[in-house]
Amino acid sequence: MFSLVAMIIFTTVLANLMMFLALNISKKKQLILNKMTAFECGFTPPVSPRLPLSMHFFFIALIFLIFDIEIVLIMPMMLIMKINNIFFWSFMCTYFMILLLLSIFNEWNQMMLNWNS
């Protein structure tokens, strides 16, 4: 128990020390507006250099990440089957699959999966 507390204190002190040193050693940069604008050879650009991000694309990417993480969580279930009894394992897998199906039906109901909308 003491070694766990000592390790937590040591890592906390080490992380705080590294952040303190990084803040004090790093260069202080002044934000100059002219250096932050796009260089266009002396003329005003006809269009903005920044492109808008499609919110639908962002939501599709977010849904992909969420379901990808759920797939990664499904993989170790085969190892858990060897450790626990079959009833507990089947209950846990069924619960997880129902949760996965409910979440994808929710996304489908909110029309987040339609690319053309």
XYZ file of N, CA and C in Angstrom:
351
model
N 0.829 -1.196 0.000
C 0.000 0.000 0.000
C 0.864 1.247 0.000
N 1.937 1.201 0.839
C 2.818 2.362 0.917
C 3.527 2.611 -0.409
N 3.918 1.530 -1.096
C 4.618 1.711 -2.368
C 3.698 2.316 -3.428
N 2.410 1.988 -3.392
C 1.457 2.569 -4.334
C 1.295 4.064 -4.087
N 1.162 4.451 -2.828
C 1.030 5.872 -2.487
C 2.308 6.617 -2.846
N 3.459 6.004 -2.575
C 4.733 6.642 -2.912
C 4.876 6.814 -4.421
N 4.436 5.833 -5.203
C 4.517 5.925 -6.661
C 3.600 7.022 -7.187
N 2.391 7.144 -6.639
C 1.466 8.193 -7.067
C 2.028 9.566 -6.738
N 2.580 9.720 -5.547
C 3.172 11.010 -5.159
C 4.372 11.326 -6.043
N 5.210 10.329 -6.305
C 6.393 10.548 -7.140
C 6.013 10.974 -8.557
N 5.036 10.295 -9.164
C 4.649 10.663 -10.531
C 3.977 12.028 -10.579
N 3.209 12.369 -9.554
C 2.580 13.690 -9.515
C 3.625 14.787 -9.395
N 4.603 14.589 -8.511
C 5.669 15.581 -8.348
C 6.495 15.686 -9.621
N 6.804 14.560 -10.238
C 7.591 14.572 -11.471
C 6.846 15.274 -12.607
N 5.552 15.018 -12.744
C 4.769 15.674 -13.796
C 4.691 17.177 -13.562
N 4.465 17.590 -12.321
C 4.416 19.024 -12.016
C 5.765 19.689 -12.241
N 6.854 19.010 -11.899
C 8.192 19.557 -12.121
C 8.470 19.722 -13.611
N 8.069 18.746 -14.418
C 8.287 18.844 -15.861
C 7.469 19.975 -16.474
N 6.226 20.161 -16.024
C 5.416 21.270 -16.539
C 6.004 22.613 -16.126
N 6.493 22.717 -14.891
C 7.094 23.958 -14.419
C 8.346 24.292 -15.222
N 9.193 23.296 -15.464
C 10.406 23.531 -16.249
C 10.076 23.883 -17.699
N 9.096 23.235 -18.276
C 8.727 23.529 -19.661
C 8.208 24.950 -19.802
N 7.426 25.410 -18.846
C 6.908 26.775 -18.913
C 8.001 27.813 -18.717
N 8.982 27.525 -17.885
C 10.040 28.501 -17.617
C 11.144 28.487 -18.665
N 11.400 27.358 -19.280
C 12.482 27.274 -20.262
C 12.023 27.702 -21.647
N 10.771 27.462 -21.973
C 10.293 27.755 -23.325
C 10.353 29.244 -23.619
N 10.467 29.547 -24.928
C 10.528 30.942 -25.353
C 9.165 31.589 -25.182
N 9.192 32.809 -24.776
C 7.958 33.575 -24.710
C 7.742 34.186 -26.088
N 6.645 33.848 -26.720
C 6.380 34.337 -28.067
C 5.297 35.396 -28.014
N 5.556 36.496 -28.673
C 4.538 37.523 -28.800
C 3.771 37.253 -30.088
N 2.481 37.363 -29.997
C 1.657 37.141 -31.177
C 1.621 38.419 -32.002
N 2.207 38.358 -33.171
C 2.204 39.487 -34.086
C 1.208 39.157 -35.184
N 0.251 40.052 -35.387
C -0.842 39.771 -36.309
C -0.343 39.561 -37.734
N 0.639 40.332 -38.175
C 1.139 40.191 -39.545
C 1.803 38.840 -39.777
N 2.422 38.280 -38.765
C 3.074 36.986 -38.932
C 2.074 35.836 -38.925
N 0.874 36.080 -38.441
C -0.121 35.017 -38.377
C -1.014 34.973 -39.609
N -0.941 35.962 -40.481
C -1.768 35.967 -41.680
C -1.065 35.214 -42.805
N -1.827 34.806 -43.793
C -1.263 34.081 -44.929
C -0.463 35.040 -45.808
N 0.681 34.573 -46.302
C 1.527 35.393 -47.167
C 1.008 35.288 -48.594
N 0.630 36.416 -49.177
C 0.033 36.423 -50.514
C 0.760 37.382 -51.457
N 2.034 37.558 -51.311
C 2.860 38.366 -52.216
C 2.390 39.820 -52.323
N 1.856 40.367 -51.276
C 1.542 41.785 -51.265
C 0.154 42.165 -51.708
N -0.671 41.243 -52.161
C -2.025 41.622 -52.550
C -3.031 40.940 -51.620
N -4.182 41.513 -51.556
C -5.237 40.958 -50.715
C -5.832 39.731 -51.397
N -5.907 38.604 -50.702
C -6.440 37.395 -51.341
C -7.927 37.551 -51.652
N -8.368 37.030 -52.809
C -9.785 37.166 -53.181
C -10.721 36.301 -52.332
N -10.224 35.194 -51.810
C -11.044 34.312 -50.978
C -10.314 34.056 -49.665
N -11.041 33.628 -48.691
C -10.454 33.321 -47.388
C -9.613 32.046 -47.495
N -8.437 32.017 -46.875
C -7.619 30.800 -46.938
C -8.176 29.673 -46.074
N -9.119 29.967 -45.225
C -9.693 28.950 -44.347
C -10.942 28.346 -44.990
N -10.999 27.032 -44.992
C -12.147 26.324 -45.545
C -13.052 25.871 -44.400
N -14.353 25.989 -44.563
C -15.249 25.541 -43.487
C -15.280 24.015 -43.408
N -15.437 23.506 -42.210
C -15.527 22.070 -42.000
C -16.994 21.671 -41.969
N -17.321 20.679 -42.733
C -18.696 20.191 -42.760
C -19.023 19.536 -41.425
N -20.081 19.983 -40.784
C -20.477 19.415 -39.498
C -20.943 17.970 -39.658
N -21.534 17.661 -40.805
C -21.975 16.287 -41.032
C -20.768 15.347 -41.122
N -19.715 15.789 -41.794
C -18.484 14.998 -41.859
C -17.905 14.801 -40.462
N -17.934 15.846 -39.645
C -17.430 15.759 -38.274
C -18.231 14.744 -37.463
N -19.558 14.756 -37.602
C -20.390 13.812 -36.859
C -20.167 12.378 -37.327
N -19.995 12.184 -38.628
C -19.710 10.834 -39.141
C -18.377 10.336 -38.579
N -17.373 11.206 -38.540
C -16.078 10.817 -37.983
C -16.194 10.494 -36.497
N -16.979 11.262 -35.776
C -17.179 11.022 -34.349
C -17.907 9.701 -34.110
N -18.912 9.422 -34.913
C -19.633 8.147 -34.800
C -18.691 6.988 -35.107
N -17.841 7.153 -36.128
C -16.869 6.105 -36.456
C -15.936 5.840 -35.283
N -15.445 6.895 -34.646
C -14.538 6.708 -33.512
C -15.229 6.001 -32.352
N -16.463 6.376 -32.071
C -17.185 5.747 -30.962
C -17.398 4.263 -31.233
N -17.845 3.913 -32.442
C -18.083 2.503 -32.743
C -16.774 1.735 -32.898
N -15.713 2.398 -33.299
C -14.415 1.747 -33.380
C -13.925 1.376 -31.985
N -14.115 2.257 -31.032
C -13.726 1.957 -29.650
C -14.568 0.815 -29.101
N -15.840 0.778 -29.461
C -16.685 -0.326 -29.003
C -16.224 -1.651 -29.594
N -15.777 -1.648 -30.833
C -15.255 -2.878 -31.442
C -13.977 -3.318 -30.727
N -13.150 -2.364 -30.354
C -11.927 -2.699 -29.615
C -12.278 -3.288 -28.254
N -13.362 -2.845 -27.655
C -13.787 -3.404 -26.372
C -14.387 -4.797 -26.517
N -14.877 -5.132 -27.698
C -15.444 -6.466 -27.918
C -14.333 -7.519 -28.001
N -13.187 -7.166 -28.547
C -12.120 -8.138 -28.791
C -11.677 -8.915 -27.542
N -11.442 -8.272 -26.400
C -10.981 -9.054 -25.233
C -12.048 -9.935 -24.594
N -13.267 -9.920 -25.087
C -14.319 -10.741 -24.477
C -14.035 -12.232 -24.607
N -13.284 -12.628 -25.617
C -12.943 -14.042 -25.760
C -12.002 -14.488 -24.643
N -11.125 -13.592 -24.204
C -10.237 -13.934 -23.097
C -10.992 -13.981 -21.777
N -11.996 -13.135 -21.630
C -12.787 -13.118 -20.401
C -13.607 -14.404 -20.282
N -13.980 -14.993 -21.416
C -14.772 -16.218 -21.395
C -14.012 -17.336 -20.691
N -12.697 -17.390 -20.832
C -11.912 -18.443 -20.197
C -11.798 -18.242 -18.688
N -11.884 -16.981 -18.249
C -11.718 -16.683 -16.825
C -13.034 -16.837 -16.067
N -14.103 -16.272 -16.587
C -15.401 -16.275 -15.904
C -16.268 -17.434 -16.381
N -17.391 -17.620 -15.701
C -18.296 -18.684 -16.135
C -19.064 -18.244 -17.372
N -19.665 -19.202 -18.048
C -20.302 -18.949 -19.340
C -21.559 -18.101 -19.192
N -22.277 -18.224 -18.066
C -23.491 -17.434 -17.872
C -23.151 -15.950 -17.768
N -22.157 -15.633 -16.962
C -21.753 -14.231 -16.811
C -21.231 -13.676 -18.132
N -20.455 -14.480 -18.857
C -19.901 -14.033 -20.135
C -21.004 -13.785 -21.160
N -21.971 -14.695 -21.252
C -23.050 -14.513 -22.226
C -23.929 -13.322 -21.858
N -24.173 -13.109 -20.559
C -24.940 -11.943 -20.125
C -24.208 -10.656 -20.494
N -22.910 -10.609 -20.260
C -22.129 -9.412 -20.551
C -22.074 -9.142 -22.062
N -21.879 -10.175 -22.862
C -21.845 -9.993 -24.319
C -23.200 -9.563 -24.858
N -24.264 -10.158 -24.342
C -25.605 -9.780 -24.791
C -25.913 -8.338 -24.428
N -25.577 -7.951 -23.211
C -25.804 -6.575 -22.773
C -25.015 -5.592 -23.642
N -23.773 -5.928 -23.939
C -22.935 -5.045 -24.751
C -23.469 -4.944 -26.180
N -23.903 -6.054 -26.754
C -24.443 -6.028 -28.115
C -25.761 -5.262 -28.182
N -26.602 -5.411 -27.159
C -27.850 -4.643 -27.129
C -27.544 -3.161 -27.030
N -26.578 -2.805 -26.206
C -26.170 -1.405 -26.090
C -25.628 -0.882 -27.417
N -24.852 -1.694 -28.104
C -24.319 -1.308 -29.409
C -25.441 -1.133 -30.434
N -26.392 -2.041 -30.452
C -27.517 -1.930 -31.388
C -28.408 -0.731 -31.071
N -28.662 -0.479 -29.795
C -29.471 0.684 -29.429
C -28.791 1.988 -29.831
N -27.490 2.037 -29.675
C -26.785 3.267 -30.055
C -26.792 3.467 -31.567
N -26.651 2.402 -32.347
C -26.684 2.587 -33.801
C -28.099 2.888 -34.285
N -29.117 2.325 -33.631
C -30.494 2.690 -33.983
C -30.786 4.139 -33.635
N -30.217 4.613 -32.543
C -30.381 6.018 -32.173
C -29.738 6.926 -33.222
N -28.556 6.581 -33.676
C -27.898 7.371 -34.718
C -28.701 7.327 -36.017
N -29.252 6.174 -36.326
C -30.057 6.024 -37.534
C -31.350 6.827 -37.422
N -31.963 6.828 -36.238
C -33.198 7.573 -36.012
C -32.972 9.082 -36.117
N -31.813 9.550 -35.692
C -31.502 10.978 -35.773
C -30.977 11.383 -37.146
N -30.962 10.445 -38.092
C -30.520 10.675 -39.473
C -29.062 11.134 -39.552
N -28.241 10.652 -38.635
C -26.827 11.009 -38.659
C -26.042 10.134 -39.630
N -26.597 9.010 -40.013
C -25.887 8.102 -40.906
C -26.166 8.370 -42.372
N -27.090 9.272 -42.682
C -27.376 9.619 -44.073
C -26.333 10.610 -44.570
N -25.557 10.208 -45.555
C -24.486 11.072 -46.041
C -25.025 12.216 -46.893
N -26.121 12.030 -47.590
C -26.635 13.033 -48.526
C -27.478 14.109 -47.869
N -27.745 14.008 -46.593
C -28.614 15.007 -45.955
C -27.854 16.257 -45.575
